[in-house]
Amino acid sequence: MKLLKKVTYSSAALAILAVSGNVSANHTWNDYHWASKSNTINLKVIDSTTPNWDQELNDSLGAWSQSSSPFIFTVASSDDSSRTRKRCTMVSGQMRVCNAAYGQNGWLGLASINLDSNGHISQGTAKMNDSYDSYWTQAEKNHVMCQEIGHVFGLGHTSEDGSSQKTCMDYSQDVNSQWPNSHDYQLLASMYNHIDSYNSYDDDTGSGGNGCKGGPKKCGKAKGNNEFGLGHKVISADKYEVWVEAESDGTLTVHHVYLAEGHH
Ligand SMILES: [Zn+2]
Ligand SMILES: [Zn+2]
């Protein structure tokens, strides 16, 4: 567990994070979760990965939908042009998974979630950075893919000191830490044990997500792609950072950065 320390909020909108900022003791990520009217969430996943990440994506989704996990997935492929994968545009009510050469910018993996006005996750992306070729052993590919996707469900880390809990949500290089463990499934089940008054995921009824199909003019600007980068850094730890950015529509996008440094 890692406590929030020295957090500076620069606007009232960001202050709500302070209220829910430190619930990491139970390994959730600030209790962030998707809103759901039932205990099963059929989450649409946009596959914006190239073939060299397809296996890792499939295996992670398979693992995250096992056992008592509340999630099942409907996967749709997108075009995997470099432009699409680099932009990795968020889609309302869905999770998009991308890989690209994002540059040697310090991060191996990046999970981003957009929170609606009730604080529920309403869309998210998981990105893998191909610019760090040398890091990507098979075990590390599995580990980071699995962890970034776990963050998009609202999971935090089980540890950050390199110790192994035999889950991809730790920061160890144990070969047994490539996939979720039973604790993760139990945690997800308890996080999603309650019933919300609406679905924040795209459930095909138009109630999930914003149901908007169209370009930025009709549906508003894509989230998490501000020109100033990731917004405000609110957590800076050895192995990861958390950034928050206020969107023009009043929602927040929260980024979890898996740092390449300290990772050797
Ligand atoms: Zn809820
Ligand atoms: Zn992480």
JSON list of C-alpha atoms and ligand atoms in Angstrom, two decimals, residues 33-36 120 191 194-196, ligand 1:
[
{"chain": "A", "resi": 33, "resn": "HIS", "atom": "CA", "xyz": [-15.49, 1.14, -10.50]},
{"chain": "A", "resi": 34, "resn": "TRP", "atom": "CA", "xyz": [-17.89, 0.97, -13.41]},
{"chain": "A", "resi": 35, "resn": "ALA", "atom": "CA", "xyz": [-21.55, 1.54, -12.52]},
{"chain": "A", "resi": 36, "resn": "SER", "atom": "CA", "xyz": [-23.72, -1.49, -13.07]},
{"chain": "A", "resi": 120, "resn": "HIS", "atom": "CA", "xyz": [-17.96, 5.98, -11.88]},
{"chain": "A", "resi": 191, "resn": "MET", "atom": "CA", "xyz": [-16.15, -4.11, -5.53]},
{"chain": "A", "resi": 194, "resn": "HIS", "atom": "CA", "xyz": [-23.52, -3.54, -5.07]},
{"chain": "A", "resi": 195, "resn": "ILE", "atom": "CA", "xyz": [-26.12, -2.42, -7.56]},
{"chain": "A", "resi": 196, "resn": "ASP", "atom": "CA", "xyz": [-25.98, 1.03, -9.14]},
{"chain": "B", "resi": 1, "resn": "ZN", "atom": "ZN", "xyz": [-21.20, 1.96, -7.89]}
]
